[in-house]
Tab-separated table of C-alpha atoms in Angstrom:
chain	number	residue	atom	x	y	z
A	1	UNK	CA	0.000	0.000	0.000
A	2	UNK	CA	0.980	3.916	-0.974
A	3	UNK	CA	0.485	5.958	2.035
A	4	UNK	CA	-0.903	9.205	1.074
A	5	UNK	CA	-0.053	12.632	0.920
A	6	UNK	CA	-1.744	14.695	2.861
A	7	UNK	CA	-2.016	17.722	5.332
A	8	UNK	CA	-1.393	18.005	8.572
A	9	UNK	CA	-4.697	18.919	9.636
A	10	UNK	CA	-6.045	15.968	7.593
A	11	UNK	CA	-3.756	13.188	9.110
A	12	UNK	CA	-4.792	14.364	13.210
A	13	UNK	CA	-8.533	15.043	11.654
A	14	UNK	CA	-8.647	11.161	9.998
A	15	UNK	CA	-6.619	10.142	13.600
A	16	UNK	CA	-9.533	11.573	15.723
A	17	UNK	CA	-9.306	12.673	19.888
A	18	UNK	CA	-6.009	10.377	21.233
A	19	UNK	CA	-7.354	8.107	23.539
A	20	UNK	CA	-3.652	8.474	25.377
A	21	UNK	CA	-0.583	10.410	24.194
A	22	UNK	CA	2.984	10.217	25.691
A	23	UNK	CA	4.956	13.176	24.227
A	24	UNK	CA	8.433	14.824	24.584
A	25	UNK	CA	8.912	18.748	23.964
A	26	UNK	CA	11.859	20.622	22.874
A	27	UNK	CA	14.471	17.674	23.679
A	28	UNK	CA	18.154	19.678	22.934
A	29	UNK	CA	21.163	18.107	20.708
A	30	UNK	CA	23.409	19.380	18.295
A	31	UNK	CA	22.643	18.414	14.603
A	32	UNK	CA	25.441	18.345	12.213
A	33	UNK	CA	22.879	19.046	9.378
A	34	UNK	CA	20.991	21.453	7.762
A	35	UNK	CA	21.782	24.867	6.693
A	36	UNK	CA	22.801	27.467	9.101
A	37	UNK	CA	21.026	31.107	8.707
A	38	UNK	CA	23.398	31.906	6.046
A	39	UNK	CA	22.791	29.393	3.766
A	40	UNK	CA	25.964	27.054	4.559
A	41	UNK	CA	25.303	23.612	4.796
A	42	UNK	CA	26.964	21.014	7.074
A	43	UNK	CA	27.449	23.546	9.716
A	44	UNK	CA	26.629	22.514	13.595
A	45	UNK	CA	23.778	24.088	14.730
A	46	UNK	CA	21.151	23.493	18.014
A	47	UNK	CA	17.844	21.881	17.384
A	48	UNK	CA	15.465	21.291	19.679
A	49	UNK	CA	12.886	17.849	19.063
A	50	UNK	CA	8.975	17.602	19.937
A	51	UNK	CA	7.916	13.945	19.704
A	52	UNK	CA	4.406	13.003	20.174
A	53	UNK	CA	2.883	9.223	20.273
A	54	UNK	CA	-1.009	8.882	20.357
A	55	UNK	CA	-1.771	4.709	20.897
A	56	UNK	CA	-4.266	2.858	19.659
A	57	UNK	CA	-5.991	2.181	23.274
A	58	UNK	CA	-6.195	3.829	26.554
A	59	UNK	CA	-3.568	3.027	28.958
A	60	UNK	CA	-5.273	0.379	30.585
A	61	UNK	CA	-2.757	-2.110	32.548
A	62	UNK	CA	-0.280	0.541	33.087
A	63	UNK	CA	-2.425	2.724	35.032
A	64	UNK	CA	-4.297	-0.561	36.880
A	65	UNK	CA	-0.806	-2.245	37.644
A	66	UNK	CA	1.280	1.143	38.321
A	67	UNK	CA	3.948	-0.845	35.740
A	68	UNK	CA	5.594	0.212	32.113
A	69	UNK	CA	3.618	-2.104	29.343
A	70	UNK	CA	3.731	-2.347	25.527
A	71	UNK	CA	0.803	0.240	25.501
A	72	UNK	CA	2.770	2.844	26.488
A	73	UNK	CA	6.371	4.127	25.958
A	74	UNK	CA	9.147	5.099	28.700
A	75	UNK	CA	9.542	8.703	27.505
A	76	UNK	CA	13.138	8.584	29.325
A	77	UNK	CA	14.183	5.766	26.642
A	78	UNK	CA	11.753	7.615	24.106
A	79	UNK	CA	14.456	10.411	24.094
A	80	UNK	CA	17.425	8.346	24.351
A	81	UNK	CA	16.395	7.031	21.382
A	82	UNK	CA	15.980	10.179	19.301
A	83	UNK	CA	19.407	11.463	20.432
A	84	UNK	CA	21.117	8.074	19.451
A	85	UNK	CA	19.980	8.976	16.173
A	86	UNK	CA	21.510	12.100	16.020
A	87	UNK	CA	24.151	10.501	17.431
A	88	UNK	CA	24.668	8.086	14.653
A	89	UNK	CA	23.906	10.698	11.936
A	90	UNK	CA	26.785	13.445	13.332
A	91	UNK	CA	29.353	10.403	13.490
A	92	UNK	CA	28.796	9.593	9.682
A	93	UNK	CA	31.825	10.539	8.119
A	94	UNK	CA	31.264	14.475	6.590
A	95	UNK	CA	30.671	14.499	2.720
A	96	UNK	CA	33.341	15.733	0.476
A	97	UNK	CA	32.612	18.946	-1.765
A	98	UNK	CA	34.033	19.204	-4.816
A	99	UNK	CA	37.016	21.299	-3.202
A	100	UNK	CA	38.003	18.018	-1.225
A	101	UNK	CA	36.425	20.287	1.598
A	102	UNK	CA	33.914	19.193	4.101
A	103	UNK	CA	30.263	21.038	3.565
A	104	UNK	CA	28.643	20.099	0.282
A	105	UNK	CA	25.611	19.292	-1.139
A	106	UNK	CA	25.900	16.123	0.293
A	107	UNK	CA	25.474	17.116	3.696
A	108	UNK	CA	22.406	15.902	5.637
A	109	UNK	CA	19.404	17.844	4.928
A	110	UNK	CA	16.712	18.771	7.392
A	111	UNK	CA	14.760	16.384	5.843
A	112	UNK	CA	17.719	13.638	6.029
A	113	UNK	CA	18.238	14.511	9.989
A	114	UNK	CA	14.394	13.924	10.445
A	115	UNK	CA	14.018	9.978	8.401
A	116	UNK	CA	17.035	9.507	11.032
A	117	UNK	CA	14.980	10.417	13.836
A	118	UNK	CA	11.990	8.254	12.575
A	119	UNK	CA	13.895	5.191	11.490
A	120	UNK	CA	15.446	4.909	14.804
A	121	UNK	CA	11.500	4.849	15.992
A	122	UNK	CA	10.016	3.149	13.450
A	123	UNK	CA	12.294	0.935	11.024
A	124	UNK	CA	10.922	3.027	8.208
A	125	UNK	CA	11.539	6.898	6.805
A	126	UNK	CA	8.660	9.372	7.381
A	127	UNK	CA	6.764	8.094	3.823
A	128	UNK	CA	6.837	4.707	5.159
A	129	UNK	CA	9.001	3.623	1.741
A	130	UNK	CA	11.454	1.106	2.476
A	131	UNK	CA	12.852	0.751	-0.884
A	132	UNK	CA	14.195	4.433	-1.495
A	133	UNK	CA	15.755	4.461	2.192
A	134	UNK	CA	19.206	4.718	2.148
A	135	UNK	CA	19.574	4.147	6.017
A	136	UNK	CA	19.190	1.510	8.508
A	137	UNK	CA	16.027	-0.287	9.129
A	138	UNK	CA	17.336	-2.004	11.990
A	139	UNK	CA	14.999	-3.076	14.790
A	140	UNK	CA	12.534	-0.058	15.548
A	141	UNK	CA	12.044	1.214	19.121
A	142	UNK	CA	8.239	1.175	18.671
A	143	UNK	CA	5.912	-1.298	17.995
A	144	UNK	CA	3.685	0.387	15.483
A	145	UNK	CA	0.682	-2.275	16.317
A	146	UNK	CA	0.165	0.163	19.528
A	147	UNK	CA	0.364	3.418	17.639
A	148	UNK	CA	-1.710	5.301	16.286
A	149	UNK	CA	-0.411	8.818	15.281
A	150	UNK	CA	2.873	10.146	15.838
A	151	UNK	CA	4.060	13.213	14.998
A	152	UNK	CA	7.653	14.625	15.207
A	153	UNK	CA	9.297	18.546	14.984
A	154	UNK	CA	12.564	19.331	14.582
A	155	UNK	CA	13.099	22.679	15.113
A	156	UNK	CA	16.739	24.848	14.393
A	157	UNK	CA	16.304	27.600	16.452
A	158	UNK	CA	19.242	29.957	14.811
A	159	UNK	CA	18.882	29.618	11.114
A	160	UNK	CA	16.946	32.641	10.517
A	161	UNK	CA	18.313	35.459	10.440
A	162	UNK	CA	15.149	37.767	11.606
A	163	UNK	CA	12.738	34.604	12.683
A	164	UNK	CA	12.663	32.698	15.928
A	165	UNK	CA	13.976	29.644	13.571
A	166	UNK	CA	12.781	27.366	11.284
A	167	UNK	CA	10.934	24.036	11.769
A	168	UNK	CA	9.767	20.949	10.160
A	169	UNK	CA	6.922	18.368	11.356
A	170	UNK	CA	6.381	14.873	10.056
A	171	UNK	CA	2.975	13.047	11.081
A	172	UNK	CA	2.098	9.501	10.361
A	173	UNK	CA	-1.056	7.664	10.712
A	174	UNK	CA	-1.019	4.272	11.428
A	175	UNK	CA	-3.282	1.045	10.929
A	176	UNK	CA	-4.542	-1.781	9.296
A	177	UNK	CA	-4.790	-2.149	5.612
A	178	UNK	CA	-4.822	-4.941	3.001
A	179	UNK	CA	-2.202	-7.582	3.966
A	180	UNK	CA	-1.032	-5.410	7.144
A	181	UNK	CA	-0.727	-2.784	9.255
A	182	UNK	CA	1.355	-0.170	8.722
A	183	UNK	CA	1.383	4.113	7.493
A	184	UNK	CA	-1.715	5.201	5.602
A	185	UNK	CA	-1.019	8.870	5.230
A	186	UNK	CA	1.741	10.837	6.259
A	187	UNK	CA	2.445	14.702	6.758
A	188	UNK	CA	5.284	17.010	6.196
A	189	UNK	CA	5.451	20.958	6.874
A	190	UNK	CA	8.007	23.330	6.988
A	191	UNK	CA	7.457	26.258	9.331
A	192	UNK	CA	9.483	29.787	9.013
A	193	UNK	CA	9.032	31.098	12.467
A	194	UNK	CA	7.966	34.677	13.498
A	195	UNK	CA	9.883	36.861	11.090
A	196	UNK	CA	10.345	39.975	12.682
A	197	UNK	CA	10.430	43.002	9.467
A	198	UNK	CA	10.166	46.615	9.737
A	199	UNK	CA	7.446	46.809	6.894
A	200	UNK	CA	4.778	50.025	5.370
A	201	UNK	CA	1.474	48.798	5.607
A	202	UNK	CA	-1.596	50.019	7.142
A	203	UNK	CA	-4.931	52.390	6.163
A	204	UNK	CA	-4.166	55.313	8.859
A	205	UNK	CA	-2.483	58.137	7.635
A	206	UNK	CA	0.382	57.806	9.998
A	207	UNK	CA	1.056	54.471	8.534
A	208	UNK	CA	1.582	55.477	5.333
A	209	UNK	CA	4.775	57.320	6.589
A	210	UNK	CA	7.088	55.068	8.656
A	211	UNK	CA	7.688	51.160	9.350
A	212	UNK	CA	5.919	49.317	11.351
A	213	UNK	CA	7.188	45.846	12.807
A	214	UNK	CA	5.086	42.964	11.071
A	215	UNK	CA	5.710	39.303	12.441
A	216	UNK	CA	5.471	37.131	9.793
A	217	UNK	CA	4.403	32.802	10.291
A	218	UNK	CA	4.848	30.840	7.317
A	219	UNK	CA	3.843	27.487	7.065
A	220	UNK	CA	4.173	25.405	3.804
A	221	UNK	CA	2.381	21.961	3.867
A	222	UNK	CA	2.534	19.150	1.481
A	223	UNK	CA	6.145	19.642	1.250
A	224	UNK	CA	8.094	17.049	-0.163
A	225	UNK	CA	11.329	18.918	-0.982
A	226	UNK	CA	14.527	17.222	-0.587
A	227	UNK	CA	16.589	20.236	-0.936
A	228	UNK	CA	16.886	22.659	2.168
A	229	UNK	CA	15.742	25.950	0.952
A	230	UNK	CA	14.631	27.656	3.806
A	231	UNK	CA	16.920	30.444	4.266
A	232	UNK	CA	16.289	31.392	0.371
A	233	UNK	CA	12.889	31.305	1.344
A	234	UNK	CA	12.955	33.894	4.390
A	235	UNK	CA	14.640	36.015	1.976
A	236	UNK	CA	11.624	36.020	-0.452
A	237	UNK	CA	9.875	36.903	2.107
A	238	UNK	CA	11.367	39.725	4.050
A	239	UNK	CA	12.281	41.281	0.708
A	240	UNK	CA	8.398	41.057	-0.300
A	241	UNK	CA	7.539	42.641	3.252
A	242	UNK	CA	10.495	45.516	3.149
A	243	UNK	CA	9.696	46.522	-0.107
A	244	UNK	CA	5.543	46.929	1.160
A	245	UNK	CA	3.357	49.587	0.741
A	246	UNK	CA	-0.301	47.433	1.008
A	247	UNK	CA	-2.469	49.323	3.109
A	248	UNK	CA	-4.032	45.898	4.207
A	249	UNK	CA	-2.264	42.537	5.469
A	250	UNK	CA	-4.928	40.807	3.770
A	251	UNK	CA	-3.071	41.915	0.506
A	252	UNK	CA	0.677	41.712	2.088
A	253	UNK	CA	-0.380	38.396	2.620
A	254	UNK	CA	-1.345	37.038	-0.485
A	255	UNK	CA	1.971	38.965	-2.072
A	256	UNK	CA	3.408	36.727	0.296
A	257	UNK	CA	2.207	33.528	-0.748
A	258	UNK	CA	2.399	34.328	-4.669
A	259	UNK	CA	6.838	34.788	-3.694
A	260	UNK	CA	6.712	31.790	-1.833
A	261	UNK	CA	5.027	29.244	-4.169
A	262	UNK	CA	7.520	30.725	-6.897
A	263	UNK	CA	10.662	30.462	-5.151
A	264	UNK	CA	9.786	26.638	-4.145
A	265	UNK	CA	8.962	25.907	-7.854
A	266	UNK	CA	12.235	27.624	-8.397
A	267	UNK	CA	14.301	25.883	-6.091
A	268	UNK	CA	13.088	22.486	-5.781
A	269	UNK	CA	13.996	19.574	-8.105
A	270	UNK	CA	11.100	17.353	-6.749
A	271	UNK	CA	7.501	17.481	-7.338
A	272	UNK	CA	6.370	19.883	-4.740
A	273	UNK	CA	4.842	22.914	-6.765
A	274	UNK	CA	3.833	20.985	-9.486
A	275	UNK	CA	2.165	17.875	-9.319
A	276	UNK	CA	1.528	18.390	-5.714
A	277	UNK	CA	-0.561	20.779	-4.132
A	278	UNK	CA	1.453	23.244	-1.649
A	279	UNK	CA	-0.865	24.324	0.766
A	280	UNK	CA	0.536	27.609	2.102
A	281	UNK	CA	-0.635	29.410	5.540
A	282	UNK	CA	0.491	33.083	6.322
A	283	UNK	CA	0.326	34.996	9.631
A	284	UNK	CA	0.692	38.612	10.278
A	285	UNK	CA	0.600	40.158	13.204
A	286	UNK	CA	1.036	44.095	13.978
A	287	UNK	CA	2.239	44.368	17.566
A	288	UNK	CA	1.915	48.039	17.415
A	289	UNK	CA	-1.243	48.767	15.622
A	290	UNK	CA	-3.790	48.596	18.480
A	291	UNK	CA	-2.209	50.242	21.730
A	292	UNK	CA	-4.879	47.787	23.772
A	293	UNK	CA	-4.209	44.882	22.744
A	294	UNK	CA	-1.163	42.955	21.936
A	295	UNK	CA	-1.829	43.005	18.289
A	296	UNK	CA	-4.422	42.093	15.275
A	297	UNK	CA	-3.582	38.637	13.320
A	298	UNK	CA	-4.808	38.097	10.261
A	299	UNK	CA	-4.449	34.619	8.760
A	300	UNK	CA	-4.901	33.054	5.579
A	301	UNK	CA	-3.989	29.420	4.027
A	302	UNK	CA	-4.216	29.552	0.450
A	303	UNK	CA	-2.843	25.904	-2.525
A	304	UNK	CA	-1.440	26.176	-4.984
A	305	UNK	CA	-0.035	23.249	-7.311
A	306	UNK	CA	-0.898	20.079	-9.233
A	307	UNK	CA	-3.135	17.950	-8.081
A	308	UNK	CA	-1.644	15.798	-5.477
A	309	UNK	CA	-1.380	12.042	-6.619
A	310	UNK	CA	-2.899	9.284	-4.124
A	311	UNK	CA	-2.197	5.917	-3.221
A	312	UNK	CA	-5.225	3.392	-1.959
A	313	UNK	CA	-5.697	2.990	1.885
């Protein structure tokens, strides 16, 4: 079976309410991965990793018997096991550029850090496809029969430049399907966090004179990409939002989202942007705009894209 494709709000919709959910938030570890906030790849950096595991049942025995039982997970091993991954991913001997120099194209992605992460959990990347894994599928940590939904972030908190640092979340939903049980649809969203840019935009005439501070949210779902493009893309954006004059965010928005579908068909060798839908959410906010209140929001989520290709649950 293909898992399929889908958003994150579809894969926790299709889940439904956890009937018991063990997580782990913002577990620290330096990732040898990635792009730093200046583009440079292969560079250290922090990262900080959310795990959360929904089960299939309540916890039933654990809670009757006060004792750790295959319906639950020790979140103490939980997050040895994620940093044993990273572990095993910043030992890998560094790639070789082209200038017999370490840092290359060949450096672990974002993308390449997270599989590492899930493999270590599961036996299997985030797309549940054994085949085009280049890692190794040795004997998961979890037994999927008990899960449900799981959903990961990894988050590096200093590549961006103006943001609060850039994230990206894998779900999976899990169950039974023809000849198993196993992923039916999985989840993957990059997240440019709260881009702080001195930007002209408002309707009152003292608006239309001097900058304002708009925080920026950017969340691109659906997406596939291989490639780690993120810091091109928080330049598309702050460029978009310095170079303002929208008297409405509703309009600075959609600017937004019309720069950011381009640059990912730009930059991305894969199919996200064109055969697959890229579902793209923007949030503004104006912290200085209403003296009462900490500030208006306005949000939109707008697709754009080909029509996103299915497999058969």
């Amino acid at each position: 079976m293909v898992p399929i494709l889908s958003t994150q709000w579809e894969v926790r919709a299709i889940a439904g309410e956890p009937k018991a959910v063990v997580r782990v938030r913002n577990l620290q570890a330096i990732v040898q991965g990635g792009t730093d906030a200046w583009g440079r790849p292969g560079k250290a950096q922090p990262a900080l990793i959310s795990a959360e595991i929904s089960f299939m049942h309540p916890f039933g025995t654990v809670c009757s018997s006060d004792r750790l039982s295959a319906e639950t997970v020790h979140y103490g091993q939980l997050s040895k096991a994620i940093l044993e991954a990273i572990d095993d991913l910043n030992n890998e001997p560094p790639p070789t550029g082209t200038d017999n120099q370490p840092g290359s194209d060949a450096s672990p992605t974002m993308k390449d850090v997270l599989d590492m992460i899930w493999a270590r959990l599961t036996g299997l990347p985030v797309d549940g496809n054994a085949e085009e894994f280049s890692g190794s599928l040795e004997t998961p940590f979890l037994n999927l029969l008990f899960i449900r939904f799981m959903s990961i972030t990894l988050t590096f908190p200093k590549a961006s430049l103006l943001g609060e640092g850039v994230s990206l979340t894998a779900s999976t939903l899990y169950g039974p399907f023809a000849g198993g049980y196993g992923c039916l649809r999985y989840a993957l969203s990059l997240r440019l966090m709260n881009l702080k840019v001195p930007t002209l935009v408002g309707v009152n005439p003292n608006e239309r004179h001097n900058k304002q501070f708009v925080v920026a949210d950017i969340e691109l779902d659906n997406f596939i990409c291989l490639e780690d493009m993120y810091t091109d893309l928080e330049k598309g954006v702050v460029s978009t939002m310095s170079h303002s004059s929208f008297e409405t965010l509703e309009a600075l928005g959609a600017k937004i989202t019309e720069v950011i579908y381009r640059e990912v068909k730009l930059l991305s060798s894969g199919d996200v942007g064109r055969d697959v839908e890229l579902p793209i959410r923007v949030t503004l906010e104006k912290p200085t705009a209403v003296p009462m209140a900490d500030c208006p929001v306005v949000e939109m989520r707008t697709t754009h894209g080909g029509k996103v290709v299915e497999g058969a649950e």
